[in-house]
Short mmCIF file of C-alpha atoms in Angstrom, two decimals:
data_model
loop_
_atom_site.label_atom_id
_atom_site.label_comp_id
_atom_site.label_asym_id
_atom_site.label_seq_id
_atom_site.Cartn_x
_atom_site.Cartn_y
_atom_site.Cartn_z
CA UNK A 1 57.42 38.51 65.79
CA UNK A 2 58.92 35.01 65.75
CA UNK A 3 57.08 31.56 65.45
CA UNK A 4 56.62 29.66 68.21
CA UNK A 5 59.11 26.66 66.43
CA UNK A 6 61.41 29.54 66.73
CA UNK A 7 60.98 30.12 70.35
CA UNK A 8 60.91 26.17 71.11
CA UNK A 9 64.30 26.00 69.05
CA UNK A 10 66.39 29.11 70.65
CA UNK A 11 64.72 27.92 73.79
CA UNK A 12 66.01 24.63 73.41
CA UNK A 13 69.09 25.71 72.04
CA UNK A 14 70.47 28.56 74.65
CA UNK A 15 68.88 27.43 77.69
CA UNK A 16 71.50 26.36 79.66
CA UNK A 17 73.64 29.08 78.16
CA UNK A 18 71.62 31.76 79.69
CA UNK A 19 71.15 29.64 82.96
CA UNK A 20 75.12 29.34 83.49
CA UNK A 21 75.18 33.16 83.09
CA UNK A 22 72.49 33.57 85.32
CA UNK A 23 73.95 31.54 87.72
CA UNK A 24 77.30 33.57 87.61
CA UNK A 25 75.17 36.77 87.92
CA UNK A 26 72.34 36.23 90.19
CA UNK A 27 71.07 35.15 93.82
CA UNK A 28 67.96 32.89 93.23
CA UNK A 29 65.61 31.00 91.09
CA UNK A 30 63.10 33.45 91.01
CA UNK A 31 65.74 35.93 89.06
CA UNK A 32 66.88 33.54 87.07
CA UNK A 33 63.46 32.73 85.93
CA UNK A 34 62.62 36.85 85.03
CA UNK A 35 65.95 36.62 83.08
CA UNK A 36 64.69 33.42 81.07
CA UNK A 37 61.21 35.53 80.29
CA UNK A 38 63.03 38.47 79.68
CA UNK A 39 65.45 37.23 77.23
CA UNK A 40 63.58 35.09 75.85
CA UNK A 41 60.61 37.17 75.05
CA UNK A 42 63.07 40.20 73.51
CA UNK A 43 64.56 37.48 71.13
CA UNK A 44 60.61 36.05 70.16
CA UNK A 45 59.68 39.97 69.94
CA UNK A 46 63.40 40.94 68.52
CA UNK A 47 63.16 41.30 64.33
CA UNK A 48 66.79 41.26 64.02
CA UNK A 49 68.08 38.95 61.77
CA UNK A 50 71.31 36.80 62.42
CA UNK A 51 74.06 36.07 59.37
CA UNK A 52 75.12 32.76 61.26
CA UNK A 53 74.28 30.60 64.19
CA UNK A 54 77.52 32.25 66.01
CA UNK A 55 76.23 35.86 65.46
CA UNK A 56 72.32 35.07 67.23
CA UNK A 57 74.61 32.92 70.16
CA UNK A 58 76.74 36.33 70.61
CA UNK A 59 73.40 37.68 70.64
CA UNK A 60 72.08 35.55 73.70
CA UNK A 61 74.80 36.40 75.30
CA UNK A 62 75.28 39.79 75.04
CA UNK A 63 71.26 40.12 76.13
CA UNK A 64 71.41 37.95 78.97
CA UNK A 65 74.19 39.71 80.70
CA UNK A 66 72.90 42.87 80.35
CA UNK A 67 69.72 41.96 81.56
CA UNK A 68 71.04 40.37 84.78
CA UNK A 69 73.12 43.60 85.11
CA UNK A 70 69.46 45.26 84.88
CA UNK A 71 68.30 43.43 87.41
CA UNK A 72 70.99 43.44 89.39
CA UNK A 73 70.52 47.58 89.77
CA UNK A 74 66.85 47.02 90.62
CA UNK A 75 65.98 48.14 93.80
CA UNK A 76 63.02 45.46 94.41
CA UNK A 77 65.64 42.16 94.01
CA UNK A 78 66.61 39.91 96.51
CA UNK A 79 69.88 40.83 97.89
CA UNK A 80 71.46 37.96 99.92
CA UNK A 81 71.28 33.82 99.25
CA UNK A 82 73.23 30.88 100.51
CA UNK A 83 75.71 29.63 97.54
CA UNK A 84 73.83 26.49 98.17
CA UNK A 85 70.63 27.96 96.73
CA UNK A 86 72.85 29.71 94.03
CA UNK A 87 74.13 26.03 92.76
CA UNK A 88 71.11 24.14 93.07
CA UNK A 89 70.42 21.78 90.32
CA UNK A 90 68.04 19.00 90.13
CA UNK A 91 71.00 16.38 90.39
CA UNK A 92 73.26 17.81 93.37
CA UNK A 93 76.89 18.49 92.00
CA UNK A 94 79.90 16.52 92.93
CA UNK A 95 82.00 17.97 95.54
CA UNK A 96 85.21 18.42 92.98
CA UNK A 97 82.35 20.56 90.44
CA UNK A 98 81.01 22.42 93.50
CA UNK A 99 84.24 23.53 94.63
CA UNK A 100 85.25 24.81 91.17
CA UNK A 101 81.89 27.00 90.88
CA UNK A 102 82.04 28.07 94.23
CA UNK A 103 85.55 29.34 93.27
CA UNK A 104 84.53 31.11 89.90
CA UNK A 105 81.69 32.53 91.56
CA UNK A 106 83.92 34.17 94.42
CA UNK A 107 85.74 36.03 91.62
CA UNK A 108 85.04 39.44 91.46
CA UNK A 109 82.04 40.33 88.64
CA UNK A 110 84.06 41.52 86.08
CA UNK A 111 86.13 38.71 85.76
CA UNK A 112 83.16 35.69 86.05
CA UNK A 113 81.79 36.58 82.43
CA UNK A 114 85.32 36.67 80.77
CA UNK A 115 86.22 33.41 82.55
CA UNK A 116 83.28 31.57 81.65
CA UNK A 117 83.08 32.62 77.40
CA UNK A 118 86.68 31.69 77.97
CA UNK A 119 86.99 28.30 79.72
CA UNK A 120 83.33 27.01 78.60
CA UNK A 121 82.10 28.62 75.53
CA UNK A 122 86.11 28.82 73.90
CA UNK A 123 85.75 32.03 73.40
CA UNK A 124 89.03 33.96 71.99
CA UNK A 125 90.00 37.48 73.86
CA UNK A 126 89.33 39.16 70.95
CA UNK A 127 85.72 37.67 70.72
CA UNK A 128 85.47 37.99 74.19
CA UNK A 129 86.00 41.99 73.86
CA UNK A 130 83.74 42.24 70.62
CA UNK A 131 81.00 40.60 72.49
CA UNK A 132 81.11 42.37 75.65
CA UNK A 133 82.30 45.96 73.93
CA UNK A 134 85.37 45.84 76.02
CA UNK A 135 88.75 46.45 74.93
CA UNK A 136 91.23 43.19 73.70
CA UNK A 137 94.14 44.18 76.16
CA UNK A 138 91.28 44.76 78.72
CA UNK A 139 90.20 41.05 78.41
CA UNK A 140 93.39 39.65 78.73
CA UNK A 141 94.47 41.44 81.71
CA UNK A 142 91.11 40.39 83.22
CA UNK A 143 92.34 36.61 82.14
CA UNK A 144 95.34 36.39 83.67
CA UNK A 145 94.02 38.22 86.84
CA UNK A 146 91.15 35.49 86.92
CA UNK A 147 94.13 32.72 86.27
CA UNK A 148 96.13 33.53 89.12
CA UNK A 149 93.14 34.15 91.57
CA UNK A 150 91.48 30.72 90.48
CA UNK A 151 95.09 29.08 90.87
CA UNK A 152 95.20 30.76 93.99
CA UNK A 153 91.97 29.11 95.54
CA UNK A 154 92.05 26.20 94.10
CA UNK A 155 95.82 24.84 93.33
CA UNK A 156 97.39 23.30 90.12
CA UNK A 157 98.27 24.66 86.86
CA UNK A 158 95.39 26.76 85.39
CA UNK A 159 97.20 27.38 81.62
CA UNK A 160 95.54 27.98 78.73
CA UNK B 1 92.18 23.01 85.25
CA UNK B 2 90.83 24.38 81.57
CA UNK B 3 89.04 20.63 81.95
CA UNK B 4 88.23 20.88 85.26
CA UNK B 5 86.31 24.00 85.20
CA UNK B 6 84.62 23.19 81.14
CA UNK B 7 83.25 19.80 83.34
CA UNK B 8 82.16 22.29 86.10
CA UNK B 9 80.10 24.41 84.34
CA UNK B 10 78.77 21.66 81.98
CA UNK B 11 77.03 20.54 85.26
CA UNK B 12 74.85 23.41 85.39
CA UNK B 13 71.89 22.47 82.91
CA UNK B 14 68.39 24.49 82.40
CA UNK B 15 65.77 22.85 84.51
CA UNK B 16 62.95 21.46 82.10
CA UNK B 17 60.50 22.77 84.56
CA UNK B 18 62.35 25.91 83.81
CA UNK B 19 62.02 26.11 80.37
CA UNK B 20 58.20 25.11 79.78
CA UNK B 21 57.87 28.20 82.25
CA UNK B 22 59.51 30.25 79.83
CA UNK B 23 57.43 29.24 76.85
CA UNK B 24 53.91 29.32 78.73
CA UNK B 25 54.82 32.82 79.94
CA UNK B 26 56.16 33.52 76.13
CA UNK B 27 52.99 32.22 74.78
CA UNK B 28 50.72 34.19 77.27
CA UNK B 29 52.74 37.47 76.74
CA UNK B 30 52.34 37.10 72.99
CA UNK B 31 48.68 35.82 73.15
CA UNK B 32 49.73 32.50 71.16
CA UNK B 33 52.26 34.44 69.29
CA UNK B 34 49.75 36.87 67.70
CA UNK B 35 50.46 40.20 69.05
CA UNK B 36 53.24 42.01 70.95
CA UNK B 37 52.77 42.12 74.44
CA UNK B 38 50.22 45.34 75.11
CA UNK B 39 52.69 46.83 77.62
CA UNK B 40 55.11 47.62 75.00
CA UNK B 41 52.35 50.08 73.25
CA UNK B 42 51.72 51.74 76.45
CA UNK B 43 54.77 51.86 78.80
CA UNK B 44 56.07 54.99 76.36
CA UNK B 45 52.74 56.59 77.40
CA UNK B 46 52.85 55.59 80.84
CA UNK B 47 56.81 57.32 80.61
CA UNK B 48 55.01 60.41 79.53
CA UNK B 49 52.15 60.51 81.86
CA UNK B 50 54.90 60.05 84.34
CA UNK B 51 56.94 63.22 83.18
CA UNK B 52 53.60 65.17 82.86
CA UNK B 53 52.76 64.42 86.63
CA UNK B 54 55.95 65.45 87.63
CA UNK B 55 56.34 68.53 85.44
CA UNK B 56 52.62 69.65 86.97
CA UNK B 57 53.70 68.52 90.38
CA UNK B 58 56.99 71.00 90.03
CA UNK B 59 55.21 73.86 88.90
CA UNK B 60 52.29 73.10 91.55
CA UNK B 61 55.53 73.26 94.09
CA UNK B 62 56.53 76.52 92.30
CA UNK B 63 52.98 78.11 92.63
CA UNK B 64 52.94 77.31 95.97
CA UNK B 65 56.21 78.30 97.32
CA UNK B 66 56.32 81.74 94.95
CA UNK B 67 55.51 84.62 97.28
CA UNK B 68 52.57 86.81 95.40
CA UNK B 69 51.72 88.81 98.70
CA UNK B 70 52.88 90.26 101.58
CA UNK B 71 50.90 91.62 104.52
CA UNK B 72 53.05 93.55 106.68
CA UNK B 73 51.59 93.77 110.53
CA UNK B 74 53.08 96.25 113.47
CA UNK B 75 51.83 97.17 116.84
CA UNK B 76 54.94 96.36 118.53
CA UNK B 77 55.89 93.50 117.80
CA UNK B 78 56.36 94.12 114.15
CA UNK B 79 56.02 90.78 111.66
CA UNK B 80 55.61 90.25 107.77
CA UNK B 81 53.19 86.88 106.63
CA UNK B 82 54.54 86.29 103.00
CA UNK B 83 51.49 84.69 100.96
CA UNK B 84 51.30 82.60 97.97
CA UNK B 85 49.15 82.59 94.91
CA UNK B 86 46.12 80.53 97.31
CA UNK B 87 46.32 82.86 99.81
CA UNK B 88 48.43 80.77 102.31
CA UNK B 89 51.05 81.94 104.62
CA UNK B 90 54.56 80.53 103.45
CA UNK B 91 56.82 82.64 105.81
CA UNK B 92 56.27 84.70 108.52
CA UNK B 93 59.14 87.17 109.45
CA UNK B 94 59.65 88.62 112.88
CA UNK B 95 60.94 92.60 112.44
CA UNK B 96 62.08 93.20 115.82
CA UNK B 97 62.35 90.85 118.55
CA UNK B 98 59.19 90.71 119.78
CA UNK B 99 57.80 90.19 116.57
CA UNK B 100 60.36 86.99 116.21
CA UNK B 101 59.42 85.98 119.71
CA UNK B 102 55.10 85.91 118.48
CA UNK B 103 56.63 84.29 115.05
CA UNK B 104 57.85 81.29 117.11
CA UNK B 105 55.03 81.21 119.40
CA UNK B 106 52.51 80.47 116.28
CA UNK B 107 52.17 77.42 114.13
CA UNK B 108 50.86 79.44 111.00
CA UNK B 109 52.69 78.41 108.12
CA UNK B 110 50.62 77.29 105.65
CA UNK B 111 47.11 79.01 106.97
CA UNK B 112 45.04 80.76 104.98
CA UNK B 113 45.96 84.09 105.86
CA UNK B 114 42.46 85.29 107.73
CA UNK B 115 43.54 82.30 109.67
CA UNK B 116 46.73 83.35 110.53
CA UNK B 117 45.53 87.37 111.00
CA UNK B 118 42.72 85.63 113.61
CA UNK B 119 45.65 83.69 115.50
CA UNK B 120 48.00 86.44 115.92
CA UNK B 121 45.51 89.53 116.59
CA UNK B 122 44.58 86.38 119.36
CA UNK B 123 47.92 86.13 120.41
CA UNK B 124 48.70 87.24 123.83
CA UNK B 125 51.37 89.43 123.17
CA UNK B 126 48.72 91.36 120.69
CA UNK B 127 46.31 91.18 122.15
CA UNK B 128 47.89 92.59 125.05
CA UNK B 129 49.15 95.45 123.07
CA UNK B 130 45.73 96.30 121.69
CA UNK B 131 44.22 96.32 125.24
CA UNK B 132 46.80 98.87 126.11
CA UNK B 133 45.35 101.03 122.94
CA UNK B 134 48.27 100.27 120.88
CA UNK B 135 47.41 101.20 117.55
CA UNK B 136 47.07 98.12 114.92
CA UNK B 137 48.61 99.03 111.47
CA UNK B 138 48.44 96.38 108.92
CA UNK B 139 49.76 96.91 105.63
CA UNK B 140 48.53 95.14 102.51
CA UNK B 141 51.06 94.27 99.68
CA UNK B 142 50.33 93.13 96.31
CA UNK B 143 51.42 93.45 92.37
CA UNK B 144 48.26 92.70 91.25
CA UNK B 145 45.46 95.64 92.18
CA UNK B 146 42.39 93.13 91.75
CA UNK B 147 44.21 90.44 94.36
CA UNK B 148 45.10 93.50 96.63
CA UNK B 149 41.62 95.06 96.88
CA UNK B 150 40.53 91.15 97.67
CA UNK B 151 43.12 90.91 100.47
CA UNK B 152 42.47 94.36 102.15
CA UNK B 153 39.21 93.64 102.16
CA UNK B 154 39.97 90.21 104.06
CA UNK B 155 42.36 91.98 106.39
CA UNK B 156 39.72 94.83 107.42
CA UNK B 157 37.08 92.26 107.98
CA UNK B 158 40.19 90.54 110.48
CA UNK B 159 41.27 93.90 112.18
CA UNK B 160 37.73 94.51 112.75
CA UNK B 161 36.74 94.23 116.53
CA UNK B 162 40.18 94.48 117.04
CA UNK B 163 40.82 97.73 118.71
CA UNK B 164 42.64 100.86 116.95
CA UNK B 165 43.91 99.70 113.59
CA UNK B 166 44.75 100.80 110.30
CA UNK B 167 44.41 99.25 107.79
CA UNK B 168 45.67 100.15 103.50
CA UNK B 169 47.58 99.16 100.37
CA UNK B 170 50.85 100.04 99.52
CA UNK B 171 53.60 99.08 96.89
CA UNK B 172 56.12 96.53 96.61
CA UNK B 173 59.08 99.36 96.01
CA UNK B 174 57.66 101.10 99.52
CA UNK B 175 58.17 97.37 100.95
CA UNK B 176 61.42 96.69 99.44
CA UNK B 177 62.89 100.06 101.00
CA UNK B 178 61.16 99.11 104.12
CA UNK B 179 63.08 96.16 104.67
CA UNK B 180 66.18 97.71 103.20
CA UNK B 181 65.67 99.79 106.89
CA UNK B 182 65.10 96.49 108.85
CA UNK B 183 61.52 97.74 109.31
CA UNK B 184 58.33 96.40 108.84
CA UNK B 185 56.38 98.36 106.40
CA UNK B 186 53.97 99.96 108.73
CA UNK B 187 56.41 101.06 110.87
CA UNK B 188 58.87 102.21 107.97
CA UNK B 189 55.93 104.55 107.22
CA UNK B 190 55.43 105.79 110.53
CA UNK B 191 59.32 106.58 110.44
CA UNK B 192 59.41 108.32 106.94
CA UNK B 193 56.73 110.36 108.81
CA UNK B 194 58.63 110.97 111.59
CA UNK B 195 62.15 111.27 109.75
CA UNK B 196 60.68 114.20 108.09
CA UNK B 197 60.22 116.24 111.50
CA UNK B 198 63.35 115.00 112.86
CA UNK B 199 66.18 114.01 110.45
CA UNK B 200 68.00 112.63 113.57
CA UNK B 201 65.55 109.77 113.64
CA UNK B 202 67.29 106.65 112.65
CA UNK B 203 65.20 103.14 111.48
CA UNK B 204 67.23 101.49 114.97
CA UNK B 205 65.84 103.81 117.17
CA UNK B 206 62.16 103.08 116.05
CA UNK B 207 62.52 99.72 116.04
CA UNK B 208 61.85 99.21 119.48
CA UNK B 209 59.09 101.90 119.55
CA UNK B 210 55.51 100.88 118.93
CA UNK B 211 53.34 102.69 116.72
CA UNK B 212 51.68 104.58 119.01
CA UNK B 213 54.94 105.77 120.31
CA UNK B 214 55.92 106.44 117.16
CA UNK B 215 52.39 108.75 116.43
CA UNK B 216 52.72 110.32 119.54
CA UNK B 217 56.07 111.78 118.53
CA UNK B 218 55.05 112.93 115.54
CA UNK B 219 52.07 114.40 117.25
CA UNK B 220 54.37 116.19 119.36
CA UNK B 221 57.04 117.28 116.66
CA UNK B 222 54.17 118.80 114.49
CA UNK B 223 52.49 120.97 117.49
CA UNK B 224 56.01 122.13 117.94
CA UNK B 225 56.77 122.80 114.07
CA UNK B 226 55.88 126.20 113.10
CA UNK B 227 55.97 125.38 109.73
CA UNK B 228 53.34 122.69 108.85
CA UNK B 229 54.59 122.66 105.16
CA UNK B 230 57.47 120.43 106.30
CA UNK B 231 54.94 117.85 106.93
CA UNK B 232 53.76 115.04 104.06
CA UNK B 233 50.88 116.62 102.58
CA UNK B 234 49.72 112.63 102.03
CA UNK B 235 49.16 112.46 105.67
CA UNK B 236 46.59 114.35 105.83
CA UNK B 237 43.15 112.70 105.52
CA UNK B 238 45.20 109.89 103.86
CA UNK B 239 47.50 108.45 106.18
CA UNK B 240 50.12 107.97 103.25
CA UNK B 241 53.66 107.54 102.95
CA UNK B 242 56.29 109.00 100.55
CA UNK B 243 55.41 106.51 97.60
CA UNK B 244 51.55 107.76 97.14
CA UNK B 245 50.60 104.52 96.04
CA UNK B 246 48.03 104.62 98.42
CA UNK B 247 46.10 108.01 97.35
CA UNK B 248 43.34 107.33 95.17
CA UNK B 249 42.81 103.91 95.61
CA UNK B 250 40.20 104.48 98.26
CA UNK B 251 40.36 102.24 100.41
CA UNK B 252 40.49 104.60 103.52
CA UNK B 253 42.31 105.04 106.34
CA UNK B 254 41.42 105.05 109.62
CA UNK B 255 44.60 106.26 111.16
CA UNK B 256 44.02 109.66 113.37
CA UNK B 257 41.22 111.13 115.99
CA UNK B 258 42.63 114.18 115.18
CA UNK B 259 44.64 116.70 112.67
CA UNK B 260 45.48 114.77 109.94
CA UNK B 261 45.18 110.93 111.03
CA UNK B 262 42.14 109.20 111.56
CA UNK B 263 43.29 106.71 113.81
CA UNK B 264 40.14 104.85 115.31
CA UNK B 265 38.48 101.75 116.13
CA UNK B 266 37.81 100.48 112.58
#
């Protein structure tokens, strides 16, 4: 079992990466905040050993999306929320930022993960397909889908 | 736009409240980072408890559902109660119409079967029958010798105060061949009996006799059969039909005021 230094660091550390992903996957706080237990405590309980910083982020990743896709099966989760409730922060978001979430998050769930590694995290498409066990071609087709729906809703030139 | 959404999602930051959730939760699920959270020992054994309840629960289903018994009833209407392992009725079967029709009429699935035996020998339609001095047979069907002694003995105590009945063992073959006929196995005896004094006699035509109808033909045929050897030796005294399961076993029959059936208020 990990220290709790080790906790307070990862904690620190991939916070807000696991609450972007939770807000691409899920409807409410109260999910988000079972994903933030559940993550966190497999990682604190987890005995796996990372070779680099970029292998245990990879990790976070890969754990946090599958554990909103567990939740997201469970029968006993709330089903509908406003987008409001979906994008609240403690400082509201600027109209240009809200628009450009509300647009990501319209985007069918396939394509929401692979856009944000992508356009946030600067992820490649073949790191994109060896962290979500997905096939290279696969992520760039789901890429240039996202491109042209994005460019679609929200106008301008959405190149690389 | 590769700007415009990076600035986006930079907006979207962890709550603090958020996170010193996380670590009190992390801290009470560890107890202070000593142990591993206790449902991790004994969710595998919960899994397994889980299986085992539904494992027992399927073969509680199977037990319950598996017909062990039959006890075959005709007077006219003619009806078979299939029983399971605790002596319940799982299906009751209707072997003419009228015996559909009292099927229908009762709500005795899943009665113990002196229950059931009570409610039909109450029904109208039988009781009816047996105030007309229709004669009662009730046959007794079971694998198991021990269980089938158990069940006659439950079944006499049922017919008893009933009017004329009869009531014995008899084999699951007998049965089988008995419904191969469309007959109830009472009946099917009564019409081996008969068949043997008139070949003509075909399992349609008795169907819509009753028992006594049945007797009294054969009653007639023999008076008019010169040769008596033509007749089932196992009738006599015994009451039995063609398989002789039922000789020995002693339970009696009570088929027969006179020659060889000893039909009589039992």
């Amino acid at each position: 079992m990990r220290s709790e230094e080790e906790a307070r660091r990862a904690i620190e550390q991939y916070s807000d990466l696991v609450r972007r992903l939770c807000m691409i996957h899920l409807k409410n706080h109260s999910d988000t905040e079972d994903i933030f237990q559940t993550v966190f405590l497999k990682y604190v309980l987890s005995s796996a050993s990372f070779e680099s910083p970029e292998h245990e982020k990879a990790w976070f990743i890969r754990v946090t999306i599958n554990a909103c896709k567990d939740l997201l099966k469970s029968f006993f989760r709330k089903h509908t929320v406003s987008l409001d409730e979906v994008l609240d922060q403690p400082a509201p978001l600027e109209d240009r930022h809200r628009e450009v979430l509300e647009a990501v998050l319209s985007l069918p769930p396939t394509y929401k993960d692979v856009v944000y590694l992508h356009y946030y995290e600067g992820y490649t498409a073949p790191e994109i397909g060896h962290i979500l066990g997905k096939n290279v071609n696969t992520i760039y087709t789901l890429l240039n889908r996202a491109r042209h729906m994005l460019k679609e809703t929200l106008g301008g030139d959405t190149g690389e | 736009m590769n700007d415009t959404l990076k600035e986006a999602f930079g907006q979207i930051r962890a709550e603090q409240a958020l996170k010193e959730t996380t670590l009190s939760y992390l801290q009470q699920k560890t107890q202070g980072y000593r142990h591993a959270p206790a449902a991790s020992y004994y969710r595998p054994l919960l899994s397994l408890a889980a299986c085992l309840i539904l494992v027992v629960c399927l073969c509680l289903w199977r037990a319950w559902f598996t017909l062990v018994s039959v006890i075959s009833i005709a007077i006219n209407p003619s009806l078979e109660l299939d029983l399971n392992r605790f002596d319940r009725v799982i299906s009751v079967e209707g072997y003419n119409e009228d015996g559909q029709a009292l099927a229908n009429s009762l709500s005795i699935q899943y009665l113990n079967y002196q229950d059931a035996l009570e409610a039909i020998l109450n029904s109208e339609t039988v009781a009816d029958c047996l105030a007309r001095q229709e004669l009662l047979s009730i046959a007794v069907v079971d694998d198991d010798a021990q269980r089938q002694q158990a069940l006659l003995a439950g079944v006499q105590s049922c017919a008893a105060g009933h009017g004329q009945s009869h009531c014995y063992a008899a084999d699951t073959t007998a049965l089988e061949d008995a419904h191969h006929a469309g007959l109830s196995y009472g009946k099917y005896q009564a019409y081996l009996e008969l068949l043997a004094l008139d070949p003509d006699i075909t399992p349609q035509q008795v169907q819509t006799m009753t028992i006594r109808e049945i007797r009294q033909l054969i009653d007639d045929l023999t008076d008019s059969n010169p040769n008596p050897q033509e007749e089932s030796s196992g009738t006599s005294g015994q009451g039995v039909g063609p398989s002789g399961q039922e000789n020995g076993q002693g339970e009696g029959h009570h088929y027969g005021q006179e020659g060889g059936h000893h039909y009589g208020r039992s």
